[in-house]
Coordinates of C-alpha atoms in Angstrom, one line a residue:
X1292 CA 132.8 -1.7 39.3
X1293 CA 135.8 -2.1 41.9
X1294 CA 135.3 -0.2 45.1
X1295 CA 137.7 1.4 47.7
X1296 CA 135.6 1.4 51.0
X1297 CA 137.0 4.2 53.7
X1298 CA 135.9 4.0 57.5
X1299 CA 134.8 7.0 59.4
X1300 CA 137.2 10.0 59.0
X1301 CA 136.0 12.4 62.0
X1302 CA 137.3 15.7 60.6
X1303 CA 141.0 13.6 60.0
X1304 CA 141.9 15.3 56.7
X1305 CA 145.2 14.8 56.5
X1306 CA 144.9 11.4 57.5
X1307 CA 142.4 11.0 54.3
X1308 CA 144.3 12.7 52.2
X1309 CA 147.2 10.0 52.4
X1310 CA 144.8 7.1 52.9
X1311 CA 143.8 8.0 49.7
X1312 CA 146.8 8.5 47.8
X1313 CA 148.1 5.0 49.5
X1314 CA 145.0 3.7 47.1
X1315 CA 146.1 4.8 44.2
X1316 CA 144.0 8.2 43.6
X1317 CA 145.3 11.2 42.4
X1318 CA 143.9 15.1 42.4
X1319 CA 142.9 16.4 39.6
X1320 CA 140.8 19.3 38.6
X1321 CA 140.6 19.9 42.5
X1322 CA 139.0 16.6 42.8
X1323 CA 140.6 12.9 43.9
X1324 CA 140.3 9.9 41.6
X1325 CA 141.1 6.9 40.3
X1326 CA 141.3 5.4 36.7
X1327 CA 139.7 2.2 37.5
X1328 CA 138.0 2.6 41.0
X1329 CA 135.5 4.7 43.2
X1330 CA 135.9 4.9 46.8
X1331 CA 132.6 4.2 49.3
X1332 CA 132.7 6.5 51.9
X1333 CA 131.0 4.9 55.5
X1334 CA 129.8 8.2 57.1
X1335 CA 130.4 9.8 59.9
X1336 CA 132.7 12.6 58.2
X1337 CA 133.0 15.3 61.2
X1338 CA 132.9 16.0 64.3
X1339 CA 135.8 15.0 67.3
X1340 CA 139.0 15.9 64.7
X1341 CA 140.8 19.3 63.8
X1342 CA 139.8 19.4 59.7
X1343 CA 136.4 19.4 59.8
X1344 CA 135.8 21.6 56.6
X1345 CA 139.2 20.3 55.1
X1346 CA 137.4 16.8 55.5
X1347 CA 133.8 18.4 53.8
X1348 CA 136.0 19.8 51.0
X1349 CA 137.4 16.5 50.0
X1350 CA 135.0 14.2 50.1
X1351 CA 132.2 16.1 48.7
X1352 CA 133.7 17.3 45.1
X1353 CA 134.4 13.5 45.1
X1354 CA 130.8 12.0 45.6
X1355 CA 129.3 14.8 43.3
X1356 CA 131.2 14.0 40.6
X1357 CA 130.9 10.6 40.4
X1358 CA 134.1 9.4 41.9
X1359 CA 132.8 8.5 45.2
X1360 CA 129.4 7.2 46.9
X1361 CA 128.5 7.7 50.8
X1362 CA 125.9 7.3 53.2
X1363 CA 125.3 9.2 55.7
X1364 CA 127.1 8.1 59.9
X1365 CA 124.9 8.8 63.1
X1366 CA 127.1 12.2 63.3
X1367 CA 125.8 13.6 60.2
X1368 CA 122.3 12.8 61.3
X1369 CA 123.0 14.5 65.0
X1370 CA 123.6 17.2 62.8
X1371 CA 120.6 17.8 60.8
X1372 CA 118.5 16.9 63.9
X1373 CA 120.7 19.9 66.1
X1374 CA 120.3 21.7 62.8
X1375 CA 116.7 21.3 62.6
X1376 CA 113.7 23.4 64.6
X1377 CA 111.3 20.9 66.8
X1378 CA 109.2 24.3 67.1
X1379 CA 109.5 27.8 67.4
X1380 CA 112.0 27.0 71.1
X1381 CA 114.0 24.1 70.3
X1382 CA 115.3 21.9 68.5
X1383 CA 115.1 18.4 67.0
X1384 CA 118.7 17.7 68.8
X1385 CA 118.7 19.7 72.2
X1386 CA 121.5 22.5 71.6
X1387 CA 122.8 22.1 75.1
X1388 CA 125.9 21.5 76.7
X1389 CA 126.8 17.7 76.2
X1390 CA 125.6 17.8 72.7
X1391 CA 127.2 21.5 72.1
X1392 CA 130.8 19.4 73.6
X1393 CA 130.3 16.9 71.1
X1394 CA 129.6 18.8 68.3
X1395 CA 132.7 21.4 69.4
X1396 CA 135.2 20.3 66.3
X1397 CA 132.8 21.0 63.8
X1398 CA 130.7 23.9 65.2
X1399 CA 134.1 25.3 65.7
X1400 CA 134.4 25.6 61.8
X1401 CA 131.2 26.0 60.9
X1402 CA 129.3 28.6 62.6
X1403 CA 125.4 27.2 63.6
X1404 CA 123.1 28.3 61.1
X1405 CA 125.9 30.4 58.8
X1406 CA 125.3 29.7 55.3
X1407 CA 128.0 27.7 55.0
X1408 CA 126.3 25.5 58.1
X1409 CA 123.2 25.0 56.4
X1410 CA 125.0 24.7 53.1
X1411 CA 126.2 21.6 55.0
X1412 CA 123.1 20.7 56.2
X1413 CA 121.8 20.0 53.1
X1414 CA 124.7 17.9 51.4
X1415 CA 123.7 15.9 54.3
X1416 CA 120.2 15.2 53.9
X1417 CA 121.2 14.1 50.2
X1418 CA 123.1 11.0 51.7
X1419 CA 121.4 7.4 51.8
X1420 CA 120.9 5.2 54.9
X1421 CA 122.1 2.9 53.3
X1422 CA 123.7 1.2 49.6
X1423 CA 122.8 -2.1 48.2
X1424 CA 125.1 -2.4 45.1
X1425 CA 124.0 -5.9 44.6
X1426 CA 127.0 -7.7 45.0
X1427 CA 128.0 -5.7 47.8
X1428 CA 125.8 -3.5 50.8
X1429 CA 126.6 -0.6 52.5
X1430 CA 125.9 1.1 56.1
X1431 CA 127.0 3.0 59.0
X1432 CA 126.7 0.1 62.0
X1433 CA 123.4 -2.6 61.3
X1434 CA 122.5 -4.3 58.0
X1435 CA 118.2 -5.2 59.4
X1436 CA 116.8 -6.4 56.3
X1437 CA 113.5 -5.5 58.0
X1438 CA 114.0 -2.4 59.0
X1439 CA 115.6 -1.6 55.5
X1440 CA 112.4 -2.8 54.3
X1441 CA 109.9 -0.8 56.6
X1442 CA 111.4 2.5 55.6
X1443 CA 111.3 1.9 52.0
X1444 CA 107.9 1.1 52.2
X1445 CA 107.1 4.1 54.1
X1446 CA 109.8 6.7 53.5
X1447 CA 110.3 6.0 49.7
X1448 CA 114.0 4.8 49.9
X1449 CA 117.0 5.4 52.0
X1450 CA 117.2 9.1 51.7
X1451 CA 116.5 11.4 54.9
X1452 CA 113.3 13.1 54.3
X1453 CA 112.7 15.7 56.5
X1454 CA 109.5 13.8 57.8
X1455 CA 111.7 10.6 58.6
X1456 CA 114.5 13.0 60.1
X1457 CA 111.2 14.5 62.4
X1458 CA 110.0 10.8 63.4
X1459 CA 113.6 9.8 64.0
X1460 CA 113.7 12.2 66.0
X1461 CA 110.8 11.4 68.5
X1462 CA 111.5 8.6 70.9
X1463 CA 108.5 6.4 71.2
X1464 CA 108.4 6.1 67.0
X1465 CA 109.4 2.8 65.4
X1466 CA 111.3 5.3 63.1
X1467 CA 113.6 6.6 65.8
X1468 CA 114.1 3.3 67.2
X1469 CA 114.5 2.0 63.0
X1470 CA 117.1 4.3 62.2
X1471 CA 119.1 4.1 65.9
X1472 CA 119.7 0.5 64.9
X1473 CA 120.4 1.3 61.1
X1474 CA 123.3 4.0 62.4
X1475 CA 124.0 3.3 65.7
X1476 CA 123.9 -0.7 65.7
X1477 CA 121.5 -2.9 67.6
X1478 CA 121.8 -3.2 71.4
X1479 CA 120.7 -4.8 74.4
X1480 CA 120.3 -3.9 78.3
X1481 CA 123.1 -4.5 80.2
X1482 CA 122.0 -6.8 83.8
X1483 CA 120.9 -5.0 86.0
X1484 CA 124.0 -3.2 88.5
X1485 CA 126.7 -3.4 85.2
X1486 CA 127.3 -0.1 83.0
X1487 CA 130.7 1.8 81.7
X1488 CA 131.5 5.2 80.5
X1489 CA 132.2 5.8 76.6
X1490 CA 134.4 8.4 75.3
X1491 CA 132.3 11.1 75.8
X1492 CA 131.6 10.0 79.7
X1493 CA 128.3 8.9 79.2
X1494 CA 127.6 6.0 81.7
X1495 CA 125.9 3.3 78.9
X1496 CA 123.5 0.7 80.3
X1497 CA 123.2 -1.4 77.0
X1498 CA 125.7 -2.1 74.7
X1499 CA 125.7 -2.8 71.3
X1500 CA 126.3 -6.0 69.9
X1501 CA 127.8 -8.4 67.0
X1502 CA 124.4 -8.5 65.4
X1503 CA 125.0 -10.9 62.8
X1504 CA 126.8 -13.5 65.0
X1505 CA 124.6 -16.2 66.6
X1506 CA 127.3 -18.3 68.1
X1507 CA 127.8 -15.9 70.8
X1508 CA 126.1 -16.4 74.1
X1509 CA 127.1 -14.2 76.5
X1510 CA 127.2 -10.6 77.4
X1511 CA 131.1 -10.1 76.5
X1512 CA 131.8 -12.6 73.6
X1513 CA 128.0 -10.6 71.8
X1514 CA 129.8 -7.1 72.9
X1515 CA 130.6 -5.0 69.5
X1516 CA 132.9 -1.9 70.3
X1517 CA 136.5 -0.5 72.1
X1518 CA 138.7 -3.4 74.1
X1519 CA 139.0 -0.6 76.3
X1520 CA 135.4 -1.4 77.9
X1521 CA 134.8 -5.2 77.7
X1522 CA 136.2 -5.6 81.3
X1523 CA 133.1 -3.9 82.5
X1524 CA 130.9 -6.2 80.6
X1525 CA 129.7 -9.5 82.4
X1526 CA 130.6 -12.9 80.9
X1527 CA 126.8 -14.0 81.7
X1528 CA 124.9 -15.7 79.6
X1529 CA 122.5 -13.9 77.3
X1530 CA 118.7 -15.8 77.9
X1531 CA 117.8 -14.6 74.4
X1532 CA 118.1 -14.5 70.6
X1533 CA 119.4 -10.6 69.6
X1534 CA 120.6 -11.2 66.6
X1535 CA 119.5 -10.5 63.3
X1536 CA 119.8 -13.2 60.1
X1537 CA 122.0 -12.6 58.3
X1538 CA 123.4 -15.5 55.9
X1539 CA 127.1 -16.2 55.0
X1540 CA 125.8 -16.8 51.4
X1541 CA 124.3 -12.8 51.4
X1542 CA 126.7 -10.0 50.0
X1543 CA 129.8 -8.8 51.6
X1544 CA 128.2 -5.6 54.0
X1545 CA 130.9 -3.2 54.8
X1546 CA 130.6 -1.0 58.6
X1547 CA 132.0 2.1 60.3
X1548 CA 130.8 3.2 63.6
X1549 CA 132.6 1.2 66.0
X1550 CA 135.5 1.9 67.1
X1551 CA 137.5 -0.9 66.6
X1552 CA 140.9 -1.9 67.3
X1553 CA 144.2 -4.2 66.5
X1554 CA 145.2 -5.4 63.5
X1555 CA 142.1 -4.7 61.2
X1556 CA 140.3 -8.2 59.4
X1557 CA 137.0 -9.7 58.0
X1558 CA 134.5 -9.8 61.2
X1559 CA 132.8 -12.7 59.2
X1560 CA 133.7 -13.7 55.9
X1561 CA 131.2 -11.3 54.3
X1562 CA 131.3 -8.4 57.2
X1563 CA 133.7 -5.9 57.8
X1564 CA 134.3 -2.9 59.8
X1565 CA 135.8 -0.2 59.3
X1566 CA 136.5 2.2 61.9
X1567 CA 139.9 1.8 63.6
X1568 CA 139.0 4.9 65.9
X1569 CA 141.4 7.7 64.1
X1570 CA 139.5 9.8 66.0
X1571 CA 141.3 8.7 69.2
X1572 CA 145.6 8.6 69.6
X1573 CA 146.9 5.5 68.3
X1574 CA 144.0 5.1 65.7
X1575 CA 143.9 4.3 61.8
X1576 CA 141.9 5.1 59.0
X1577 CA 141.1 1.9 57.5
X1578 CA 139.9 1.2 53.7
X1579 CA 139.2 -2.3 52.0
X1580 CA 139.8 -2.7 48.4
X1581 CA 137.0 -5.0 47.4
X1582 CA 137.5 -6.7 43.7
X1583 CA 134.5 -8.7 43.5
X1584 CA 135.1 -10.9 45.9
X1585 CA 132.0 -12.8 48.0
X1586 CA 134.5 -13.7 50.9
X1587 CA 136.1 -11.3 52.6
X1588 CA 139.9 -11.1 52.8
X1589 CA 142.6 -9.6 55.7
X1590 CA 145.1 -8.8 53.0
X1591 CA 142.6 -6.5 51.3
X1592 CA 142.8 -4.0 54.3
X1593 CA 144.5 -0.7 54.1
X1594 CA 145.3 1.4 56.6
X1595 CA 146.8 4.6 57.8
X1596 CA 148.2 5.5 61.5
X1597 CA 146.2 8.9 62.6
X1598 CA 148.8 12.2 61.5
X1599 CA 146.8 14.8 63.3

């Protein structure tokens, strides 16, 4: 099977339609499809953009009719936790002002606890945390084989069960750290006195790192994220090995999540991120046309500049 892998959409349905059409997909019986290829969505369908409902009306039928596969992103996980009661007076994710603002675009189109809102939550629950397709791997942020093995053994595979959702929403449990790593990336603390502010204005004292790259030895070199934050990251050496073993002979793995900029290209011979910040002005929606190669090619990236 040949796959077209598509990065984080964040409610930018018009840009998604343009990318699908550039990749050769045409709408038939209301569903985008290709006679020879299948899409793999990397998660983060919702939040931020102007067309939340329209995005899901494109993605869901493709998945449900077998014209696409998809994994869960951290925004779908957050939405599930926001929707799920912890007890009679609270939810797994607090319904406070900060979280409500982060979910604002989605909640503007899906009234909280309405019938269609709860139906979308049930669909989110069907999304696996990862896909291992043999010659190809897909995960939203970080392929950590030890965590994947642990979740597979304790939770019967990659599906987000109610038990896993509750445990992964409880700080101090191993499931919390495990799902955080898979869906948000591996993080390390910055040295004392250093911090930066993320796109929501939240002060951050940890950075997400190039988890597969053991050659980088400084905080700035190890940092994986938007270039605009790099100046806040010290170029000091890291006095520990925080990497994850991912050998160059392992199958290619595709990621989303990291809000990259510039010209899309592989991060390593068998690692590619497809999130190029469509959720902000000047960003783009990016795909990779994979046809069985073990060494990823810059020429196989396809991009559409943000339309909304």
